[in-house]
CSV table of C-alpha atoms and ligand atoms in Angstrom, one decimal:
chain,number,residue,atom,x,y,z
A,1,UNK,CA,42.1,-27.5,22.9
A,2,UNK,CA,41.9,-23.7,23.0
A,3,UNK,CA,40.2,-22.3,26.1
A,4,UNK,CA,37.8,-19.5,25.4
A,5,UNK,CA,39.0,-17.3,28.3
A,6,UNK,CA,42.6,-17.5,27.1
A,7,UNK,CA,41.5,-16.8,23.6
A,8,UNK,CA,39.7,-13.7,24.9
A,9,UNK,CA,42.8,-12.6,26.8
A,10,UNK,CA,45.2,-12.9,23.9
A,11,UNK,CA,42.6,-11.7,21.4
A,12,UNK,CA,43.4,-8.0,22.0
A,13,UNK,CA,47.1,-8.6,21.8
A,14,UNK,CA,46.8,-10.4,18.5
A,15,UNK,CA,44.7,-7.8,16.9
A,16,UNK,CA,47.7,-5.9,15.6
A,17,UNK,CA,49.2,-9.0,14.1
A,18,UNK,CA,45.9,-10.0,12.4
A,19,UNK,CA,45.5,-6.6,10.9
A,20,UNK,CA,49.2,-6.6,9.9
A,21,UNK,CA,48.8,-9.9,8.1
A,22,UNK,CA,45.8,-8.5,6.2
A,23,UNK,CA,44.2,-11.9,5.9
A,24,UNK,CA,44.7,-13.0,9.4
A,25,UNK,CA,47.3,-15.7,8.8
A,26,UNK,CA,48.9,-15.0,12.1
A,27,UNK,CA,45.8,-15.6,14.1
A,28,UNK,CA,45.9,-19.4,13.5
A,29,UNK,CA,48.0,-19.7,16.7
A,30,UNK,CA,45.6,-17.4,18.5
A,31,UNK,CA,45.4,-19.7,21.5
A,32,UNK,CA,49.1,-19.7,22.3
A,33,UNK,CA,50.8,-22.9,23.5
A,34,UNK,CA,49.4,-25.8,21.5
A,35,UNK,CA,46.5,-23.4,20.8
A,36,UNK,CA,45.4,-24.5,17.4
A,37,UNK,CA,41.8,-23.6,16.8
A,38,UNK,CA,39.6,-26.6,16.2
A,39,UNK,CA,36.6,-26.2,13.9
A,40,UNK,CA,33.9,-28.7,13.5
A,41,UNK,CA,32.3,-28.3,10.0
A,42,UNK,CA,29.1,-30.1,9.1
A,43,UNK,CA,28.8,-30.1,5.3
A,44,UNK,CA,25.6,-30.7,3.4
A,45,UNK,CA,26.9,-33.5,1.2
A,46,UNK,CA,28.6,-33.9,-2.2
A,47,UNK,CA,25.5,-33.3,-4.3
A,48,UNK,CA,27.0,-30.9,-6.9
A,49,UNK,CA,30.1,-29.4,-8.5
A,50,UNK,CA,29.4,-26.4,-6.4
A,51,UNK,CA,29.6,-28.4,-3.2
A,52,UNK,CA,32.8,-30.2,-4.2
A,53,UNK,CA,34.4,-26.8,-4.8
A,54,UNK,CA,33.0,-25.5,-1.5
A,55,UNK,CA,34.4,-28.4,0.4
A,56,UNK,CA,37.8,-28.0,-1.2
A,57,UNK,CA,37.8,-24.3,-0.4
A,58,UNK,CA,37.1,-25.0,3.2
A,59,UNK,CA,39.7,-27.7,3.6
A,60,UNK,CA,42.4,-25.7,1.8
A,61,UNK,CA,41.6,-22.6,3.7
A,62,UNK,CA,41.7,-24.4,7.1
A,63,UNK,CA,45.1,-25.9,6.3
A,64,UNK,CA,46.4,-22.5,5.2
A,65,UNK,CA,45.1,-20.8,8.3
A,66,UNK,CA,46.5,-23.5,10.7
A,67,UNK,CA,43.0,-24.4,11.8
A,68,UNK,CA,42.4,-28.0,12.8
A,69,UNK,CA,39.3,-29.0,10.8
A,70,UNK,CA,36.9,-31.8,11.7
A,71,UNK,CA,34.8,-32.4,8.7
A,72,UNK,CA,31.6,-34.4,8.2
A,73,UNK,CA,29.4,-35.0,5.1
A,74,UNK,CA,25.7,-35.3,6.0
A,75,UNK,CA,24.6,-36.7,2.6
A,76,UNK,CA,21.9,-34.1,2.3
A,77,UNK,CA,20.2,-35.3,5.5
A,78,UNK,CA,19.4,-32.9,8.4
A,79,UNK,CA,19.5,-35.7,11.0
A,80,UNK,CA,23.1,-36.4,10.0
A,81,UNK,CA,24.1,-32.8,10.4
A,82,UNK,CA,22.4,-32.6,13.8
A,83,UNK,CA,24.4,-35.7,14.9
A,84,UNK,CA,27.6,-34.2,13.6
A,85,UNK,CA,27.0,-30.9,15.5
A,86,UNK,CA,26.2,-32.8,18.7
A,87,UNK,CA,29.4,-34.8,18.3
A,88,UNK,CA,31.4,-31.5,17.8
A,89,UNK,CA,29.8,-30.2,21.0
A,90,UNK,CA,30.8,-33.4,22.9
A,91,UNK,CA,34.4,-33.0,21.5
A,92,UNK,CA,34.4,-29.4,22.8
A,93,UNK,CA,35.6,-27.9,19.5
A,94,UNK,CA,36.4,-24.2,19.6
A,95,UNK,CA,33.9,-23.2,16.8
A,96,UNK,CA,31.2,-25.0,14.8
A,97,UNK,CA,30.5,-24.0,11.2
A,98,UNK,CA,27.9,-25.6,9.0
A,99,UNK,CA,25.8,-25.2,5.9
A,100,UNK,CA,22.3,-26.1,6.9
A,101,UNK,CA,20.6,-28.6,4.5
A,102,UNK,CA,17.2,-27.1,5.2
A,103,UNK,CA,16.1,-23.8,6.8
A,104,UNK,CA,14.0,-25.1,9.7
A,105,UNK,CA,14.5,-27.2,12.8
A,106,UNK,CA,17.8,-26.0,14.2
A,107,UNK,CA,16.8,-24.3,17.4
A,108,UNK,CA,17.3,-27.2,19.8
A,109,UNK,CA,20.8,-28.3,18.6
A,110,UNK,CA,22.0,-24.7,18.3
A,111,UNK,CA,20.8,-24.0,21.8
A,112,UNK,CA,22.9,-26.9,23.0
A,113,UNK,CA,26.0,-25.4,21.3
A,114,UNK,CA,25.2,-22.0,22.9
A,115,UNK,CA,24.8,-23.6,26.3
A,116,UNK,CA,28.2,-25.2,25.8
A,117,UNK,CA,29.6,-21.8,24.9
A,118,UNK,CA,30.7,-22.9,21.4
A,119,UNK,CA,30.2,-20.2,18.8
A,120,UNK,CA,28.4,-21.2,15.6
A,121,UNK,CA,28.9,-19.7,12.1
A,122,UNK,CA,26.5,-20.4,9.3
A,123,UNK,CA,28.0,-20.6,5.9
A,124,UNK,CA,26.3,-20.8,2.5
A,125,UNK,CA,22.8,-21.5,3.6
A,126,UNK,CA,20.6,-19.7,6.1
A,127,UNK,CA,18.2,-20.9,8.8
A,128,UNK,CA,14.8,-19.5,9.6
A,129,UNK,CA,15.2,-19.3,13.4
A,130,UNK,CA,13.8,-16.2,15.1
A,131,UNK,CA,16.6,-16.3,17.7
A,132,UNK,CA,19.6,-14.8,15.9
A,133,UNK,CA,21.8,-15.2,19.0
A,134,UNK,CA,22.0,-18.9,18.2
A,135,UNK,CA,24.8,-18.0,15.7
A,136,UNK,CA,27.5,-15.4,15.4
A,137,UNK,CA,27.4,-14.8,11.7
A,138,UNK,CA,26.0,-15.9,8.4
A,139,UNK,CA,28.4,-15.9,5.4
A,140,UNK,CA,26.9,-16.6,2.0
A,141,UNK,CA,25.1,-15.5,-1.1
A,142,UNK,CA,21.8,-13.6,-1.5
A,143,UNK,CA,19.7,-16.3,-3.1
A,144,UNK,CA,16.7,-14.1,-3.6
A,145,UNK,CA,18.9,-11.8,-5.6
A,146,UNK,CA,20.1,-14.7,-7.7
A,147,UNK,CA,16.6,-15.7,-8.5
A,148,UNK,CA,15.8,-12.1,-9.5
A,149,UNK,CA,18.8,-12.0,-11.8
A,150,UNK,CA,17.6,-15.1,-13.5
A,151,UNK,CA,14.1,-13.6,-13.9
A,152,UNK,CA,15.5,-10.3,-15.2
A,153,UNK,CA,17.5,-12.0,-18.0
A,154,UNK,CA,14.3,-13.8,-19.1
A,155,UNK,CA,12.3,-10.6,-19.1
A,156,UNK,CA,14.9,-9.0,-21.3
A,157,UNK,CA,15.2,-12.0,-23.6
A,158,UNK,CA,11.5,-11.9,-24.3
A,159,UNK,CA,11.1,-8.2,-24.4
A,160,UNK,CA,8.5,-7.0,-27.0
A,161,UNK,CA,7.1,-10.5,-27.5
A,162,UNK,CA,3.6,-11.3,-26.6
A,163,UNK,CA,3.2,-15.1,-27.1
A,164,UNK,CA,3.0,-17.2,-23.9
A,165,UNK,CA,6.4,-18.4,-22.5
A,166,UNK,CA,6.1,-21.8,-20.9
A,167,UNK,CA,8.7,-22.2,-18.2
A,168,UNK,CA,9.6,-25.4,-16.3
A,169,UNK,CA,11.5,-25.1,-13.0
A,170,UNK,CA,13.9,-27.5,-11.4
A,171,UNK,CA,14.0,-26.6,-7.7
A,172,UNK,CA,16.9,-27.3,-5.4
A,173,UNK,CA,16.5,-29.5,-2.3
A,174,UNK,CA,13.1,-29.0,-0.7
A,175,UNK,CA,13.1,-26.7,2.3
A,176,UNK,CA,16.6,-25.4,1.6
A,177,UNK,CA,17.3,-21.7,1.6
A,178,UNK,CA,18.6,-21.6,-2.0
A,179,UNK,CA,15.6,-23.5,-3.3
A,180,UNK,CA,13.1,-21.3,-1.4
A,181,UNK,CA,14.8,-18.1,-2.3
A,182,UNK,CA,15.8,-18.7,-5.9
A,183,UNK,CA,12.2,-19.7,-6.5
A,184,UNK,CA,10.7,-16.7,-4.9
A,185,UNK,CA,13.2,-14.2,-6.4
A,186,UNK,CA,12.5,-15.5,-9.9
A,187,UNK,CA,8.7,-15.6,-9.4
A,188,UNK,CA,8.8,-12.0,-8.1
A,189,UNK,CA,10.3,-10.7,-11.3
A,190,UNK,CA,8.4,-12.7,-13.9
A,191,UNK,CA,5.0,-12.1,-12.3
A,192,UNK,CA,5.0,-8.6,-13.7
A,193,UNK,CA,4.2,-10.0,-17.2
A,194,UNK,CA,1.4,-12.6,-17.5
A,195,UNK,CA,2.9,-14.1,-20.7
A,196,UNK,CA,5.4,-15.9,-18.4
A,197,UNK,CA,3.9,-19.2,-17.1
A,198,UNK,CA,5.6,-21.6,-14.8
A,199,UNK,CA,3.9,-24.8,-16.1
A,200,UNK,CA,5.8,-27.2,-13.9
A,201,UNK,CA,8.0,-26.9,-10.9
A,202,UNK,CA,9.6,-29.8,-9.0
A,203,UNK,CA,12.6,-30.6,-7.0
A,204,UNK,CA,15.7,-32.2,-8.6
A,205,UNK,CA,17.5,-32.2,-5.2
A,206,UNK,CA,20.4,-30.2,-6.7
A,207,UNK,CA,21.8,-33.4,-8.4
A,208,UNK,CA,22.5,-34.2,-12.1
A,209,UNK,CA,20.7,-37.5,-11.9
A,210,UNK,CA,17.5,-36.1,-10.4
A,211,UNK,CA,17.6,-33.1,-12.8
A,212,UNK,CA,17.7,-35.5,-15.7
A,213,UNK,CA,14.9,-37.7,-14.3
A,214,UNK,CA,12.5,-34.8,-13.6
A,215,UNK,CA,13.2,-33.1,-16.9
A,216,UNK,CA,12.3,-36.4,-18.7
A,217,UNK,CA,9.0,-36.3,-16.9
A,218,UNK,CA,8.5,-32.6,-17.7
A,219,UNK,CA,9.1,-33.3,-21.4
A,220,UNK,CA,6.7,-36.2,-21.5
A,221,UNK,CA,3.9,-34.2,-19.8
A,222,UNK,CA,4.4,-30.9,-21.6
A,223,UNK,CA,4.5,-30.7,-25.4
A,224,UNK,CA,5.6,-27.0,-25.4
A,225,UNK,CA,8.4,-26.0,-23.1
A,226,UNK,CA,10.2,-22.7,-24.0
A,227,UNK,CA,12.4,-22.2,-20.9
A,228,UNK,CA,14.0,-24.3,-18.2
A,229,UNK,CA,15.0,-22.5,-15.0
A,230,UNK,CA,17.3,-24.8,-12.9
A,231,UNK,CA,18.3,-23.8,-9.4
A,232,UNK,CA,21.8,-25.1,-10.1
A,233,UNK,CA,24.2,-26.1,-12.9
A,234,UNK,CA,24.1,-29.8,-12.1
A,235,UNK,CA,20.4,-30.1,-12.5
A,236,UNK,CA,20.6,-28.1,-15.7
A,237,UNK,CA,23.3,-30.4,-17.0
A,238,UNK,CA,21.2,-33.5,-16.2
A,239,UNK,CA,18.2,-31.8,-17.9
A,240,UNK,CA,20.3,-31.2,-21.0
A,241,UNK,CA,20.9,-34.9,-21.4
A,242,UNK,CA,17.1,-35.5,-21.2
A,243,UNK,CA,16.4,-32.7,-23.7
A,244,UNK,CA,18.9,-34.1,-26.2
A,245,UNK,CA,17.6,-37.6,-25.7
A,246,UNK,CA,14.1,-36.2,-26.6
A,247,UNK,CA,15.6,-35.0,-29.9
A,248,UNK,CA,15.5,-31.3,-28.9
A,249,UNK,CA,18.3,-28.7,-28.9
A,250,UNK,CA,19.2,-27.3,-25.5
A,251,UNK,CA,19.7,-23.6,-25.6
A,252,UNK,CA,17.8,-23.3,-28.8
A,253,UNK,CA,14.5,-25.2,-28.6
A,254,UNK,CA,14.5,-24.8,-24.9
A,255,UNK,CA,16.3,-21.8,-23.4
A,256,UNK,CA,18.1,-22.7,-20.2
A,257,UNK,CA,19.0,-20.5,-17.2
A,258,UNK,CA,20.9,-22.0,-14.2
A,259,UNK,CA,22.7,-20.8,-11.1
A,260,UNK,CA,26.3,-21.5,-9.8
A,261,UNK,CA,28.7,-21.1,-12.7
A,262,UNK,CA,30.9,-24.1,-12.0
A,263,UNK,CA,33.2,-25.3,-14.8
A,264,UNK,CA,30.9,-27.9,-16.3
A,265,UNK,CA,28.1,-25.3,-16.3
A,266,UNK,CA,30.3,-22.6,-17.9
A,267,UNK,CA,31.4,-25.1,-20.5
A,268,UNK,CA,27.8,-25.9,-21.5
A,269,UNK,CA,27.1,-22.1,-21.5
A,270,UNK,CA,30.1,-21.4,-23.8
A,271,UNK,CA,28.8,-24.1,-26.2
A,272,UNK,CA,25.3,-22.4,-26.2
A,273,UNK,CA,23.6,-25.3,-24.5
A,274,UNK,CA,22.9,-23.1,-21.5
A,275,UNK,CA,21.9,-19.5,-22.2
A,276,UNK,CA,22.6,-17.7,-19.0
A,277,UNK,CA,24.2,-18.5,-15.6
A,278,UNK,CA,23.8,-16.5,-12.4
A,279,UNK,CA,27.0,-16.9,-10.4
A,280,UNK,CA,27.0,-18.3,-6.8
A,281,UNK,CA,30.5,-18.5,-5.4
A,282,UNK,CA,31.5,-21.6,-3.4
A,283,UNK,CA,34.9,-20.2,-2.4
A,284,UNK,CA,33.9,-19.3,1.1
A,285,UNK,CA,36.8,-21.0,2.9
A,286,UNK,CA,39.2,-18.1,3.4
A,287,UNK,CA,36.5,-15.7,4.7
A,288,UNK,CA,35.1,-18.5,6.9
A,289,UNK,CA,38.5,-19.1,8.5
A,290,UNK,CA,39.0,-15.4,9.1
A,291,UNK,CA,35.6,-15.2,10.7
A,292,UNK,CA,36.3,-18.3,12.9
A,293,UNK,CA,39.5,-16.7,14.3
A,294,UNK,CA,37.7,-13.5,15.1
A,295,UNK,CA,34.8,-15.3,16.8
A,296,UNK,CA,37.1,-17.6,18.8
A,297,UNK,CA,39.1,-14.5,19.9
A,298,UNK,CA,35.9,-12.9,21.1
A,299,UNK,CA,35.9,-10.1,18.5
A,300,UNK,CA,32.6,-8.9,17.2
A,301,UNK,CA,31.7,-9.9,13.6
A,302,UNK,CA,28.9,-8.8,11.3
A,303,UNK,CA,25.8,-10.9,11.6
A,304,UNK,CA,25.6,-11.1,7.8
A,305,UNK,CA,28.4,-11.2,5.3
A,306,UNK,CA,27.4,-11.3,1.6
A,307,UNK,CA,29.3,-13.0,-1.1
A,308,UNK,CA,30.1,-11.0,-4.2
A,309,UNK,CA,28.8,-12.4,-7.4
A,310,UNK,CA,28.1,-11.8,-11.1
A,311,UNK,CA,26.3,-13.3,-14.1
A,312,UNK,CA,27.5,-14.9,-17.3
A,313,UNK,CA,26.4,-14.9,-21.0
A,314,UNK,CA,28.0,-17.4,-23.4
A,315,UNK,CA,30.6,-14.9,-24.5
A,316,UNK,CA,31.5,-14.0,-21.0
A,317,UNK,CA,31.8,-17.8,-20.1
A,318,UNK,CA,34.2,-18.3,-23.0
A,319,UNK,CA,36.4,-15.5,-21.6
A,320,UNK,CA,36.2,-16.6,-18.0
A,321,UNK,CA,36.7,-20.4,-18.5
A,322,UNK,CA,40.5,-20.6,-19.0
A,323,UNK,CA,41.0,-19.0,-15.5
A,324,UNK,CA,38.1,-20.6,-13.8
A,325,UNK,CA,39.3,-22.5,-10.7
A,326,UNK,CA,36.3,-24.7,-10.1
B,401,GYE,O1,23.8,-23.7,-5.6
B,401,GYE,C1,24.0,-26.0,-5.3
B,401,GYE,C2,24.4,-26.8,-4.1
B,401,GYE,O2,23.7,-24.0,-1.2
B,401,GYE,C3,24.4,-22.4,-2.7
B,401,GYE,O3,23.9,-26.1,-3.0
B,401,GYE,C4,24.4,-23.8,-2.4
B,401,GYE,C5,23.7,-24.7,-3.4
B,401,GYE,C6,24.4,-24.7,-4.8
B,401,GYE,O4,24.1,-28.1,-4.1
B,401,GYE,O5,24.7,-26.4,-6.4
């Protein structure tokens, strides 16, 4: 187990090596001796293609960086994540990283980590805590911006048209940062034009099965749906099954916008079943491991690190698919 004081001592010495390696490969042995960094990672679950890619990225990057990874899957339940974090504190890991299922309710357990002097890094999802000293850094996407990009595509698509546009929305997990922010970013953009009407909005919990189930209910209750906005690809893919089962053509009878750009989503986009995808990158592993080394070595790190992302049309999806890794 790496002692923090020794990490701080060697941290300065290692700096040259870290910079020289230009990705920090050398810093894996930052502790000296047996000094492997141990990271406890509390993952959300395995709810989507995005999450699967994210987990693989974290596991691969930890192995490549020589970081000993303790990994737990919370099955989308905050109580399981809190239990995992408490167990990492008890095991005296060097650093805790996690992707919070929901935004609220983290202060107590993060205070326990802080009292135990174990640094915490947030990845992917944010928390709403006022006390930003409870974590060292937050690495992930700007979900509000993602929602805005989805809205901007819609505004352009219906430019010059005056008929009402009936939108249904499949929200992510209730209370999660991506669900809250993708909803508000989208709403912010479309509110400028009253022809856009969100006629139904419900959670599909970021899963394919729930996306399908809720879309079936939307279709039964609403004879005229023009657009589906799904907070991730998986819910959109589930919804496509429901739309086809109802005898409608996804992408044509109902335009579909999703977020993520995982392979299955990109395939549906290239086939015209989805019309537009806002990218959200799950490949956070390498950046997370670099951050962890710095934090354990007592270096200062930015409080917020944003992921770079783009958007895809069907043509762009066709071009990107052959080299898409996830
Ligand atoms: O969009 C979704 C996943 O938190 C950004 O979680 C992540 C979201 C992602 O289940 O597919």
